[in-house]
XYZ file of C-alpha atoms in Angstrom:
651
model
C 13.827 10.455 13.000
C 15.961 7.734 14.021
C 14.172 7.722 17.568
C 10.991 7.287 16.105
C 12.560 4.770 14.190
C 13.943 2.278 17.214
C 10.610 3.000 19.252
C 8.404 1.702 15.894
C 11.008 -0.817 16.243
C 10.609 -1.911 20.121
C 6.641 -1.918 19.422
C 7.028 -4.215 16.788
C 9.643 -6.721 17.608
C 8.058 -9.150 20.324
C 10.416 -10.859 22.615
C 8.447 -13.752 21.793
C 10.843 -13.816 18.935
C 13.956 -13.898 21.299
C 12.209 -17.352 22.484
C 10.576 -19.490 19.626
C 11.216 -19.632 16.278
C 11.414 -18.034 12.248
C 10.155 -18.846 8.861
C 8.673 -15.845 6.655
C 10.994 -15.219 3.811
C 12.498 -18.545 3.757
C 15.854 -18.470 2.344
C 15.763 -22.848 1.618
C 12.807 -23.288 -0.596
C 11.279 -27.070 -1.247
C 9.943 -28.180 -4.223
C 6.626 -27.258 -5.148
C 4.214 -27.176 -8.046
C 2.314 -23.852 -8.263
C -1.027 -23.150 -10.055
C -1.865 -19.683 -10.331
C -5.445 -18.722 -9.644
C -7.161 -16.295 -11.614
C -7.063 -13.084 -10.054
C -10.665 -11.056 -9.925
C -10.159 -8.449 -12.651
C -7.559 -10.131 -14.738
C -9.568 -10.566 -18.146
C -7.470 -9.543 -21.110
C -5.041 -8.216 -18.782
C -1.137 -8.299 -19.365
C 0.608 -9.589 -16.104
C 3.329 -10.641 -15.100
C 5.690 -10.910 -12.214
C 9.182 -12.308 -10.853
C 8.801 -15.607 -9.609
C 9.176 -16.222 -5.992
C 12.851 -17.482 -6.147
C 14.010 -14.027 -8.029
C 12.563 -12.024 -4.839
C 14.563 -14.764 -2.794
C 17.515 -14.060 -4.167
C 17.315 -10.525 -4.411
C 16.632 -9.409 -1.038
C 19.890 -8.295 -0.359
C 19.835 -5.470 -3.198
C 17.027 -2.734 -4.365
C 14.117 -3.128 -6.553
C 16.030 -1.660 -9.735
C 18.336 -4.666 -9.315
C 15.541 -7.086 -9.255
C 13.453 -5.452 -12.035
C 16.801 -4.988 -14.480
C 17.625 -8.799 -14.067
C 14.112 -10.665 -14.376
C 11.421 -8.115 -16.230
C 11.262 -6.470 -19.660
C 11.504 -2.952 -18.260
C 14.925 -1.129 -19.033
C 16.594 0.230 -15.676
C 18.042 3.986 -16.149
C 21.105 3.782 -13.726
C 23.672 6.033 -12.961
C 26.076 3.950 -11.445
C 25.867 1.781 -8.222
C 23.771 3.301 -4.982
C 23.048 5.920 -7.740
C 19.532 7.280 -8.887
C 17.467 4.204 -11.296
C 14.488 4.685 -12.785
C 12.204 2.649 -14.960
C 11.742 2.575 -18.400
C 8.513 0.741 -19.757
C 7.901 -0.060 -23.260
C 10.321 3.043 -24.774
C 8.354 5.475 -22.320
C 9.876 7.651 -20.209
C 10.245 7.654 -16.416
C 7.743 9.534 -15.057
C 4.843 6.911 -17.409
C 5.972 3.977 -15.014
C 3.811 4.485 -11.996
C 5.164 2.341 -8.351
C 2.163 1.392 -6.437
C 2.435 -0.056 -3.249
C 0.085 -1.570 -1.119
C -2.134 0.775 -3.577
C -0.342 4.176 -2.676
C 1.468 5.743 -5.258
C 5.491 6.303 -4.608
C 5.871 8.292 -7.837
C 6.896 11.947 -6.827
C 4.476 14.840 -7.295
C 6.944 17.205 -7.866
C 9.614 14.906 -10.606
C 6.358 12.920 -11.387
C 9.139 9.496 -11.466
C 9.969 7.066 -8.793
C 13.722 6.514 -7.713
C 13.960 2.382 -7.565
C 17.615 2.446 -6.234
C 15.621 3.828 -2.844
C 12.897 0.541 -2.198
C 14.774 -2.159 -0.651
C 13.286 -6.068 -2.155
C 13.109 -7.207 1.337
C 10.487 -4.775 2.186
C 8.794 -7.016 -0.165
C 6.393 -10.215 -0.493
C 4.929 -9.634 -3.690
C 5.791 -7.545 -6.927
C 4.233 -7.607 -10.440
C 3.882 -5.659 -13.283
C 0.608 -4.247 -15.430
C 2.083 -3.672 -19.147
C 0.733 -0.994 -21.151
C -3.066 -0.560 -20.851
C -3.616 -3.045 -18.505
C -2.041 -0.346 -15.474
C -5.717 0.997 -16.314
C -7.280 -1.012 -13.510
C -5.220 0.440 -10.818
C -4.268 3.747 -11.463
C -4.105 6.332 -13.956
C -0.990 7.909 -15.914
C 0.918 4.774 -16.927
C 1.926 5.105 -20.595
C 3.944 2.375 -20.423
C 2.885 0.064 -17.349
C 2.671 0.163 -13.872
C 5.021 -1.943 -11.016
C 2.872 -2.894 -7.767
C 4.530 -3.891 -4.782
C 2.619 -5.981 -1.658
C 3.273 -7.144 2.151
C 1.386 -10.164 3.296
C 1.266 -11.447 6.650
C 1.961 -15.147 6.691
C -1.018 -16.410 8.764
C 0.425 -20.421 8.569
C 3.551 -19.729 11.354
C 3.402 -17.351 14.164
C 7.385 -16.181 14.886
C 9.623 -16.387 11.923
C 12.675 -14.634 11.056
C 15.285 -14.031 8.625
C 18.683 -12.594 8.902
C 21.151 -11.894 6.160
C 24.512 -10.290 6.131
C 26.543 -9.249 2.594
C 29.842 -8.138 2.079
C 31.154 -7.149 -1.483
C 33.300 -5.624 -3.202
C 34.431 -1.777 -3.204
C 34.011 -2.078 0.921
C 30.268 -2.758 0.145
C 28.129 -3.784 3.455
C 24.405 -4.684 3.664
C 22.389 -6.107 6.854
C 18.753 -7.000 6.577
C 16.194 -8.446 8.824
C 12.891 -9.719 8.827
C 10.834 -10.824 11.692
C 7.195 -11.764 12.350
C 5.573 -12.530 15.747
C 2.151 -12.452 16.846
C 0.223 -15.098 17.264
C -3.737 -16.015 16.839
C -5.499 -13.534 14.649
C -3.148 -10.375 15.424
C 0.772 -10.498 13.176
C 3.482 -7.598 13.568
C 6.285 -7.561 10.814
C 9.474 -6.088 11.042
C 11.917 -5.710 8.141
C 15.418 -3.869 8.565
C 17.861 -2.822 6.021
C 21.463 -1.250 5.826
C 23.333 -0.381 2.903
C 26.834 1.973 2.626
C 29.256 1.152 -0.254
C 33.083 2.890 -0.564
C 31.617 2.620 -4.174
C 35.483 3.393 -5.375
C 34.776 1.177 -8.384
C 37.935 0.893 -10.794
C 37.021 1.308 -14.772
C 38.566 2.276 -17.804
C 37.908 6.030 -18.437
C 38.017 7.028 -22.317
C 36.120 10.544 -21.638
C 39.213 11.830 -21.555
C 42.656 12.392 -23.174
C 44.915 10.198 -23.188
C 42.600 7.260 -22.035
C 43.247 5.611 -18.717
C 42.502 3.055 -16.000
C 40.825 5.499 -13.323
C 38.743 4.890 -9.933
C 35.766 6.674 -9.569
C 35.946 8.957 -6.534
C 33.441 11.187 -4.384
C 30.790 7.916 -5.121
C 30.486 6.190 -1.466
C 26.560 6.113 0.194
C 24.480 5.067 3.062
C 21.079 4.004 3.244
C 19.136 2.144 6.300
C 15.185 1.621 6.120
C 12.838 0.408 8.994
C 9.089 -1.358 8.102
C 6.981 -1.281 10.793
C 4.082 -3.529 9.880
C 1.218 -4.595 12.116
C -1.704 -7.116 11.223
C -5.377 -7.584 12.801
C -7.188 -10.500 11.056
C -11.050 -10.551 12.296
C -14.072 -13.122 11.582
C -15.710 -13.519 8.249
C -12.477 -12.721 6.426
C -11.994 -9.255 7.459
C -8.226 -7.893 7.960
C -7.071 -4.071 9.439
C -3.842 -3.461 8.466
C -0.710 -0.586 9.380
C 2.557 0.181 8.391
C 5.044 2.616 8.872
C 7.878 3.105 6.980
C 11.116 5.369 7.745
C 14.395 5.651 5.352
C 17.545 7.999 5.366
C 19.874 8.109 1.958
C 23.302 10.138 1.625
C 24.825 9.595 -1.003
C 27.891 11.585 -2.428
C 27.355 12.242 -6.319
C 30.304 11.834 -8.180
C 31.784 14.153 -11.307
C 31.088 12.682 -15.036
C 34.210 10.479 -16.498
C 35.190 13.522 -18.711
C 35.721 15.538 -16.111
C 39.178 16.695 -15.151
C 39.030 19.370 -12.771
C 39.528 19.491 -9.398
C 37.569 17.297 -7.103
C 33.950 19.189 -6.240
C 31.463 18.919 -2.688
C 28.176 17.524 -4.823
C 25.550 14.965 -2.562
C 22.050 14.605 -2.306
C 20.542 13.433 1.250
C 16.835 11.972 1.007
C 14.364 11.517 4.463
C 11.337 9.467 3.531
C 8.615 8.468 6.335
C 5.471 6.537 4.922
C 2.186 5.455 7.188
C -0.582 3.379 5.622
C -4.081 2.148 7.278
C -5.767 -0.428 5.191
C -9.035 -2.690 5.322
C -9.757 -5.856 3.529
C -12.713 -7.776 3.403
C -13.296 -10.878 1.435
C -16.494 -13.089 0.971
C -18.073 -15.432 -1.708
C -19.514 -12.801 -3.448
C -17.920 -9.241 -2.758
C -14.438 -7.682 -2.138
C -13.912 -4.235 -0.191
C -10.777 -2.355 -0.216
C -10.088 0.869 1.494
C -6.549 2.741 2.354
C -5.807 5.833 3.550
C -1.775 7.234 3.507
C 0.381 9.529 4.093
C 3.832 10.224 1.997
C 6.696 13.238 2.944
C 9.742 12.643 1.321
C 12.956 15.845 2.275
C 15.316 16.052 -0.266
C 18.615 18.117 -0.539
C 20.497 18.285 -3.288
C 23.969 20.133 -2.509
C 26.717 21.204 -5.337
C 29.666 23.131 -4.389
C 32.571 24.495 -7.285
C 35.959 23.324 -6.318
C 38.932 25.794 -5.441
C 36.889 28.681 -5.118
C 34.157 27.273 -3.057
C 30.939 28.917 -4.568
C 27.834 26.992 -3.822
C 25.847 26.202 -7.395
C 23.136 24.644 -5.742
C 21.589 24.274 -2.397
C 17.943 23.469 -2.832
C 15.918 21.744 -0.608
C 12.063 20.345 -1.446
C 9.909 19.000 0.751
C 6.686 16.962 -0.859
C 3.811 15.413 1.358
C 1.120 13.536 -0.154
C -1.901 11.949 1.308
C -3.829 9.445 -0.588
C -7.062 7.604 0.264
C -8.854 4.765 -2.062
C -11.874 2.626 -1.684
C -12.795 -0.296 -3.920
C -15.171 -2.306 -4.000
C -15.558 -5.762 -6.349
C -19.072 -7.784 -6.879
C -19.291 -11.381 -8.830
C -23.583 -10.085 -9.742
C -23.330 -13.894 -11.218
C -21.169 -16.631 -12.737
C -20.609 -14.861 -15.725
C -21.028 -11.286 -14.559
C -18.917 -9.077 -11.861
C -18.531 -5.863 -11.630
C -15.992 -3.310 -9.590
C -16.064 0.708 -8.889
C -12.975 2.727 -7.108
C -13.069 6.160 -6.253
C -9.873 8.153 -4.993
C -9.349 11.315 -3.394
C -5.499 12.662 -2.872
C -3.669 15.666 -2.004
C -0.011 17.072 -2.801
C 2.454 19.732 -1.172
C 5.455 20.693 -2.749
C 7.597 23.410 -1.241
C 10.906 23.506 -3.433
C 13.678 26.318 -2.968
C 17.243 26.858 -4.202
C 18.695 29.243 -1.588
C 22.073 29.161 -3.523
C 19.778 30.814 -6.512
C 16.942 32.316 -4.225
C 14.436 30.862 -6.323
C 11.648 27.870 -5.996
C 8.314 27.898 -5.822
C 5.489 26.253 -3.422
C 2.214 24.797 -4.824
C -0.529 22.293 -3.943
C -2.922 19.598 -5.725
C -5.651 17.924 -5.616
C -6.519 14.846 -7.775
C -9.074 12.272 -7.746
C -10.555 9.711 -9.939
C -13.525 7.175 -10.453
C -13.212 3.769 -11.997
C -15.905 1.497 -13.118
C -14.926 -2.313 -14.638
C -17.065 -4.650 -15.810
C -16.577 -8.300 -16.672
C -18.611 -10.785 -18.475
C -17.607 -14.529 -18.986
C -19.318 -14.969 -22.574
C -18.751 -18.336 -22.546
C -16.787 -21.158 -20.794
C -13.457 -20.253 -23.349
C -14.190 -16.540 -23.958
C -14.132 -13.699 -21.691
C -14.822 -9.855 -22.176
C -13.917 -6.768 -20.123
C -15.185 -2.593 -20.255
C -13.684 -0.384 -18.053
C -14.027 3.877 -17.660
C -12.038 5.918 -15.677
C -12.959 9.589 -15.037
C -10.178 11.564 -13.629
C -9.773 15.157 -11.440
C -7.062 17.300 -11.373
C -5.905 21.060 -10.846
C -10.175 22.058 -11.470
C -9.948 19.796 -14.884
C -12.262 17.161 -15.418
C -11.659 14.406 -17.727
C -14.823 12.360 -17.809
C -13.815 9.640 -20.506
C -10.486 7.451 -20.381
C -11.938 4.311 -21.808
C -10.494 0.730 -22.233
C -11.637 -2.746 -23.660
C -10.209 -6.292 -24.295
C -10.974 -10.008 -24.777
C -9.155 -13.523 -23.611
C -10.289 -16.525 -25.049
C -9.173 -19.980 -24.240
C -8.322 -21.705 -27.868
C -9.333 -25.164 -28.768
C -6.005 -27.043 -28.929
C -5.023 -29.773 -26.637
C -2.495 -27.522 -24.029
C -3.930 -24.416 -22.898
C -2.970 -21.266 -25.179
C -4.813 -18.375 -24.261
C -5.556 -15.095 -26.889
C -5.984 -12.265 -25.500
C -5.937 -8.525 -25.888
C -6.921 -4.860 -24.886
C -7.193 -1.496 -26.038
C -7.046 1.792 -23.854
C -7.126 5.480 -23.956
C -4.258 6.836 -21.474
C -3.947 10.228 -19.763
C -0.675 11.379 -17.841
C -0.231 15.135 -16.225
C 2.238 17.462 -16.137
C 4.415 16.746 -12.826
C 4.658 19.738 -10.877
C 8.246 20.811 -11.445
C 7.003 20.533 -15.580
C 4.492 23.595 -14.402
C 6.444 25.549 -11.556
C 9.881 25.103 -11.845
C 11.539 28.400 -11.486
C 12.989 28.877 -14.163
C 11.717 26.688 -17.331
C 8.157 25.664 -16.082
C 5.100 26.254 -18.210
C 2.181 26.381 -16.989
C 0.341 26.377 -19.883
C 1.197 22.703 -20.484
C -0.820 20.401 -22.091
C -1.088 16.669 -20.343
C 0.306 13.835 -22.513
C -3.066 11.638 -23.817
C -3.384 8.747 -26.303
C -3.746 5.379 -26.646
C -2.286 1.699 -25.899
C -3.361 -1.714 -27.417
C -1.730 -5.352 -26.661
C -2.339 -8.584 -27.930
C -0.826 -11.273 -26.569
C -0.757 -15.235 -26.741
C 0.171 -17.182 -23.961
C 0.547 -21.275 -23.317
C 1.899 -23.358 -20.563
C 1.972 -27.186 -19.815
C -0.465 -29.611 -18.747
C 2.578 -32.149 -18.019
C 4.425 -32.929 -14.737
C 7.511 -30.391 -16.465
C 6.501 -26.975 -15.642
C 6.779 -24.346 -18.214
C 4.762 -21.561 -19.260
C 5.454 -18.828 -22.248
C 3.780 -15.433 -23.337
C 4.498 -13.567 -26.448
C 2.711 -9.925 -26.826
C 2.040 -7.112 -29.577
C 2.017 -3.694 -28.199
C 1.398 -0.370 -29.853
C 1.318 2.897 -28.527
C 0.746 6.965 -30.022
C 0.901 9.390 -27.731
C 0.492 13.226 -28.081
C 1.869 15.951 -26.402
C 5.084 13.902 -25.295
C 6.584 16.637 -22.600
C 10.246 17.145 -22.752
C 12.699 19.966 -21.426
C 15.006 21.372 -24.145
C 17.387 24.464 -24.307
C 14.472 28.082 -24.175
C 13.234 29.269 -27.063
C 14.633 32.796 -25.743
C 18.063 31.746 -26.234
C 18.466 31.745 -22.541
C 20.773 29.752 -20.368
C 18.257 27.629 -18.840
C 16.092 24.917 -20.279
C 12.173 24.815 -20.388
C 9.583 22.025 -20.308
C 6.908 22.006 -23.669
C 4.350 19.185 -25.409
C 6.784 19.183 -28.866
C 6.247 15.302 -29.608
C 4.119 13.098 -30.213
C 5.520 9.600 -29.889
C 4.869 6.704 -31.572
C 6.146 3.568 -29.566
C 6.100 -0.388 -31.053
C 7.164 -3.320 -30.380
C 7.221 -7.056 -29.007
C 7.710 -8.359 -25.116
C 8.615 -12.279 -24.499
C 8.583 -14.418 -21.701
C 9.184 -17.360 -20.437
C 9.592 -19.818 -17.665
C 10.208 -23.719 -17.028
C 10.884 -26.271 -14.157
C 12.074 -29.814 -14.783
C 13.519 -32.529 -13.032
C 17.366 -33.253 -13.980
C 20.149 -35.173 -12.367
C 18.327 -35.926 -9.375
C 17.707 -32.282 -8.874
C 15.447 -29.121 -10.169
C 16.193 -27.066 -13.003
C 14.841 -23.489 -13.206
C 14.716 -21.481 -16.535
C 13.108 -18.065 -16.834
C 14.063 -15.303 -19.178
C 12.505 -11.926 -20.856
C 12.817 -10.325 -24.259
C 11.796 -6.903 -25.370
C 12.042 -5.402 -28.565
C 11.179 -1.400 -28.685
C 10.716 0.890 -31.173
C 10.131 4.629 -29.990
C 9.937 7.283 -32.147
C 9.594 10.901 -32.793
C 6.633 11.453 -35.103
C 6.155 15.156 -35.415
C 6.186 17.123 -38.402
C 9.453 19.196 -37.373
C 11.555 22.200 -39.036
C 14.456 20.850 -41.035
C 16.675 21.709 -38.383
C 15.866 19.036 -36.348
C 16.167 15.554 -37.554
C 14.467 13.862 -34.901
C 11.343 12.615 -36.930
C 11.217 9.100 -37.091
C 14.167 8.861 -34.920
C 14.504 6.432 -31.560
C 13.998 8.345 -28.380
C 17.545 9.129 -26.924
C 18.663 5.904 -23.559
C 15.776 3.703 -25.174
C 17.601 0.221 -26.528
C 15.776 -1.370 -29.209
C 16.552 -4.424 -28.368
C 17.244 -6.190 -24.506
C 16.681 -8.828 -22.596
C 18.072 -11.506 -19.918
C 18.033 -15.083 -19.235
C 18.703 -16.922 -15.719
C 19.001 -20.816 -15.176
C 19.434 -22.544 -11.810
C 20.029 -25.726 -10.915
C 19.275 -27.061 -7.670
C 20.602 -30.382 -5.879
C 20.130 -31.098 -2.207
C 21.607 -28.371 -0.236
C 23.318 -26.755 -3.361
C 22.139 -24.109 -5.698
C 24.102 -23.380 -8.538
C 22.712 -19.803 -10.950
C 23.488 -18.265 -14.177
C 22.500 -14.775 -15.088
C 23.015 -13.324 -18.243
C 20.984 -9.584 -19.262
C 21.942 -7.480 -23.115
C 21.448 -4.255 -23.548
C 21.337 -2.886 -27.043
C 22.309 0.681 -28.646
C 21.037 3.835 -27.065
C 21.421 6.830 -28.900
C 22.266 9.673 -26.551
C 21.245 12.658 -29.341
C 17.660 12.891 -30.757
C 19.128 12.825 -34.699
C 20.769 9.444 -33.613
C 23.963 10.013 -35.397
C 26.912 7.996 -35.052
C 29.205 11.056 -36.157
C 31.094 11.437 -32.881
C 31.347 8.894 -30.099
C 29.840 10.611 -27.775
C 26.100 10.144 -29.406
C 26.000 6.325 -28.979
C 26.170 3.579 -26.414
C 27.313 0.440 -27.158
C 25.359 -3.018 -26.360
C 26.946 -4.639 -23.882
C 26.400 -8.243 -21.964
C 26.244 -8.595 -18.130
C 26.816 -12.271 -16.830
C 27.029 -13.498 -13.317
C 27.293 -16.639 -11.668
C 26.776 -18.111 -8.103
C 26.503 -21.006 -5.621
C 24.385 -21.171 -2.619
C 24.802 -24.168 -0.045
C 22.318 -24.426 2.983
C 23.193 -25.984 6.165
C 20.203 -27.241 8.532
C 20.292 -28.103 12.067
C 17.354 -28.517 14.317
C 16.000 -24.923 14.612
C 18.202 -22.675 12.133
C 19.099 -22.894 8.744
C 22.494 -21.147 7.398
C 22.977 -20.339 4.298
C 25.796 -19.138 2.263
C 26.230 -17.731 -0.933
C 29.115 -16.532 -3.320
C 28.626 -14.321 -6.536
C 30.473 -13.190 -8.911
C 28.903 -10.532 -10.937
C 29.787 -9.144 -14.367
C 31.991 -12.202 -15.009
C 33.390 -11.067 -18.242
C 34.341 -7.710 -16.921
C 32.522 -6.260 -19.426
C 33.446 -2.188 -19.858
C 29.564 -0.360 -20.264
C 27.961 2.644 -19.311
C 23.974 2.825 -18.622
C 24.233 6.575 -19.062
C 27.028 8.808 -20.841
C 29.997 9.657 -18.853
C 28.448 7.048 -15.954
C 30.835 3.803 -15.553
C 29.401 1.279 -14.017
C 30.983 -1.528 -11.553
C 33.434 -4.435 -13.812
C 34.079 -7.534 -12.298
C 33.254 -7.657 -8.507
C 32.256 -10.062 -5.632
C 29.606 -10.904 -3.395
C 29.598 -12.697 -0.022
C 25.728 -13.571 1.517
C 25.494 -14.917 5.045
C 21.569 -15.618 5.749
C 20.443 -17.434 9.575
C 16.912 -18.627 10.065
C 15.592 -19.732 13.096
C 12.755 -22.058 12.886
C 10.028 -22.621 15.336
């Protein structure tokens, strides 16, 4: 693999680089006023995304990292390098679906996305579709949908962008990004390197007596290569490939209240990814059509000390190939219409040779999407949408969804709008063939979202721009794995719940001139109820109850100030109680996770010559050494340092 790797990378890097000059992801950004245009498709949509300085600043860590610190959506980590995944509006994992570049990343076999494995500088563009709105993309969001993009920049032919990081607990990243070409053809290469000691120090009370500890058996390495190349033709036509390779090994280590002796556990992942895409864009009509292909290896490796007998050695492979056409018409001024049809096909070969068990199964899945839009009037906008969806010889012909904006008559411009949509999620395939505890029989989760929203921004030369929304969820058929019915060691996966989720999402963002320099504000509020509604034995006193790692309250707020060459950022994210038991009892201390506040702080300074730019950058993360866990018996990092180096090389 990591020959196919350098030769993608000797194709792509063109020693015209070596000779002229760098500018993609610009690490010193000037001062600009944006005005977002209107996307085709976005009436009565919720949207929203990290602003282009976040994705700046971030492209030294993983999406996870980016997404916990300036969205709504509550990051499930287990500790640093460590499996994340996304939790949308009280919804569980597998309801977040990760598009990129229009493929879907989510796993066929867990049915959820691992965001500690998709490094931000493989990115130009990221934004999220809450809640019903995930509708016109893809199918199977619950609780919203993340997209990821990479855009060519067309305005500069070479460009480049180097960045070294060294932090704490031995931590070391390298990434590149470079661009040559010239004309109407662009190849983009983007490198990354991560390995951490990861021998965090924290203060272990799963144990007895309590104790300053230092978590061992933790350290990882990652590296990624994005091969991207870029043919633009006449009449707005662009033929796009990439080709994406990444390696993770990463050591697992044992749970805080563990005192044994010191056990072999890892998990190794091998991801390649290869994408064909063609756009074409005139007055009047948009095509889009992709074809890819997805195979992801994982082992997962878990040895008992002393005596050395292997637990678990099982090994799944899952390939994936994916093709999608669209194609978007504007019939008039007021009238446009869209249809996408999709075709794809999954392999999953899973066996535990330590157990001799696994199973091997296929799918195929397809869907059909029809949108319509009609601009009512010059302040009032309407949208219908069907999807039809495929699966395992089921066909679900009706997965509706509607909404509304309209532009109010008040002197700034506040904007109402709302939606209301039918969802429809499968069982992954480890929820039907997982030997043992897979059923078959299951029933997919189906329901239905609603949001309404009100958003406002300025008409002034200060920039700032605010959205509150409503959301409201019931969904049936809620699959979870508990302890078998058989009284058997094992656990099984059944539809037991049906889920009622609530709640409110805020956000905001401003720009102002102060002191002679730019102020930045942005921050993100969510407030989420999730609950068991079933009608349950008396046993169980779930009913009514929040769904267990789901905070009801979180948010974060970041403020930067920037002066000449100096940058100067606050960060600041809560996390309220998560319940770790379904009856939510505060009996034992186990069954609840405190809230806890993160803050960090940096400074960036940028020194320019003629042709490069250096920048460095020092941060100081959890400030207040703050003692939390994200998931019980999982410390994460206290206080701890960053050091950025970045080089670009102009043209």
């Amino acid at each position: 693999m990591r020959l196919i790797f350098l030769i993608i990378l000797c194709f792509g890097w063109s020693t015209e680089v070596l000779s002229q000059g760098l500018r993609d992801t610009t690490i010193r950004i000037e001062e600009v006023h944006v005005v977002a245009k209107r996307l085709p498709g976005d009436i009565g949509l919720s949207r929203s995304r990290p602003d282009s300085m976040a994705l700046v600043s971030s492209m030294t860590v993983q999406l996870s990292d980016l997404l916990a610190g300036y969205s709504p959506i509550f990051i499930k980590s287990y500790g640093n390098g460590s499996v994340a995944t996304a939790s949308f509006r009280g919804t569980a994992a597998s309801h977040t679906q990760l598009i990129w570049n229009g493929i879907n990343l989510n796993s066929p076999m867990r049915g959820s996305a691992d965001l500690s494995l998709m490094p931000v500088i493989f990115i130009d563009d990221a934004w999220l579709l809450h809640g019903g709105s995930s509708m016109t993309e893809t199918s199977g969001s619950l609780g919203g949908s993340i997209h990821l993009a990479n855009k060519p920049d067309w305005s500069t032919g070479q460009n480049a962008t180097l960045m070294v990081e060294r932090a704490s607990f031995n931590t070391k990243r390298y990434m590149a990004k470079i661009q040559s070409g010239k004309g109407r053809f662009r190849s983009v290469t983007r490198l990354m390197s991560d390995r951490s000691d990861n021998n965090i120090p924290f203060y272990n009370a799963g144990v007895l007596p309590t104790r300053k500890d230092t978590l061992r058996d933790a350290d990882y390495l990652k590296w990624a290569g994005l091969q991207e190349f870029y043919i633009r033709m006449k009449d707005e036509k662009m033929v796009a490939a990439r080709f994406w390779l990444q390696e993770s090994d990463r050591n697992l280590p044992q749970l805080m209240s563990y005192e044994g002796a010191s056990r072999n556990e890892f998990q190794n992942d091998r991801q390649f990814r290869a994408q064909v895409e063609y756009r074409d864009f005139s007055k009047t009509r948009q095509v889009h059509g992709s074809s890819g292909f997805n195979r992801t290896r994982m082992h997962y490796f878990r040895e008992a000390p002393d005596i050395k007998y292997v637990n678990d050695d099982a090994v799944s492979i899952e390939q994936s190939w994916y093709n999608r056409f669209k194609i978007s018409m504007n019939i008039s001024e007021r009238w446009s219409l869209s249809s996408a049809a999709e075709m794809n096909y999954h392999r999953v070969e899973a066996e535990n040779r330590a157990r001799n068990n696994g199973y091997s199964h296929d799918r195929i899945e397809g869907g059909i999407t029809l949108h319509g839009q009609w601009q009512a009037t010059g302040k009032l906008g309407l949208f219908l949408l069907n999807r039809s969806e495929y699966y395992d010889r089921k066909w679900v012909p009706l997965v509706p969804s509607g909404g509304f904006e309209l532009q109010l008559p008040v002197r700034m411009p506040v904007m109402l709008k709302g939606n209301i949509s039918g969802n429809y999620h499968k069982p992954a395939l480890n929820d039907l063939y997982w030997m043992p505890g897979g059923n078959p029989m299951l029933k997919p989760e189906k329901g239905f979202t609603s949001d309404l929203s009100l958003a406002m921004e300025s008409n002034t030369k200060d920039v700032w721009k605010q959205e509150i929304t409503l959301f409201y969820s019931l969904i049936d058929n809620w699959i979870i794995w508990q302890p078998s019915a058989n009284g058997a060691w094992y656990w099984e996966a059944d539809n037991v719940k049906k889920v009622y989720s609530r709640g409110i999402e805020y956000q905001f963002s401003s720009q102002m001139n102060l002191g002679g320099g730019i102020l930045r504000a942005n921050g993100n509020y969510a407030y989420t109820r999730t609950t068991n509604e079933n009608a349950v034995p008396s046993v169980d006193q779930s009913r009514g109850k929040q769904l267990i790692y789901i905070p009801i309250n979180s948010g974060n707020l970041h403020l930067s100030w920037s002066y000449k060459p100096w940058t100067i950022r606050g960060e600041t994210s809560f996390t309220g109680r998560r319940y770790t038991q379904s009856s939510n009892e505060y009996t034992h201390f186990e069954n609840v996770l405190n809230p806890f506040w993160v803050t960090g702080c940096s400074a960036e300074r940028i020194f320019s010559f003629a042709h490069i730019d250096l920048t460095t950058r020092i941060k100081i993360h959890n400030l207040l050494d703050v003692n939390y866990q994200q998931i019980l018996w999982r410390p994460m990092p206290g206080r701890h340092y960053s050091l950025t180096l970045g080089m670009q090389w102009k043209n």
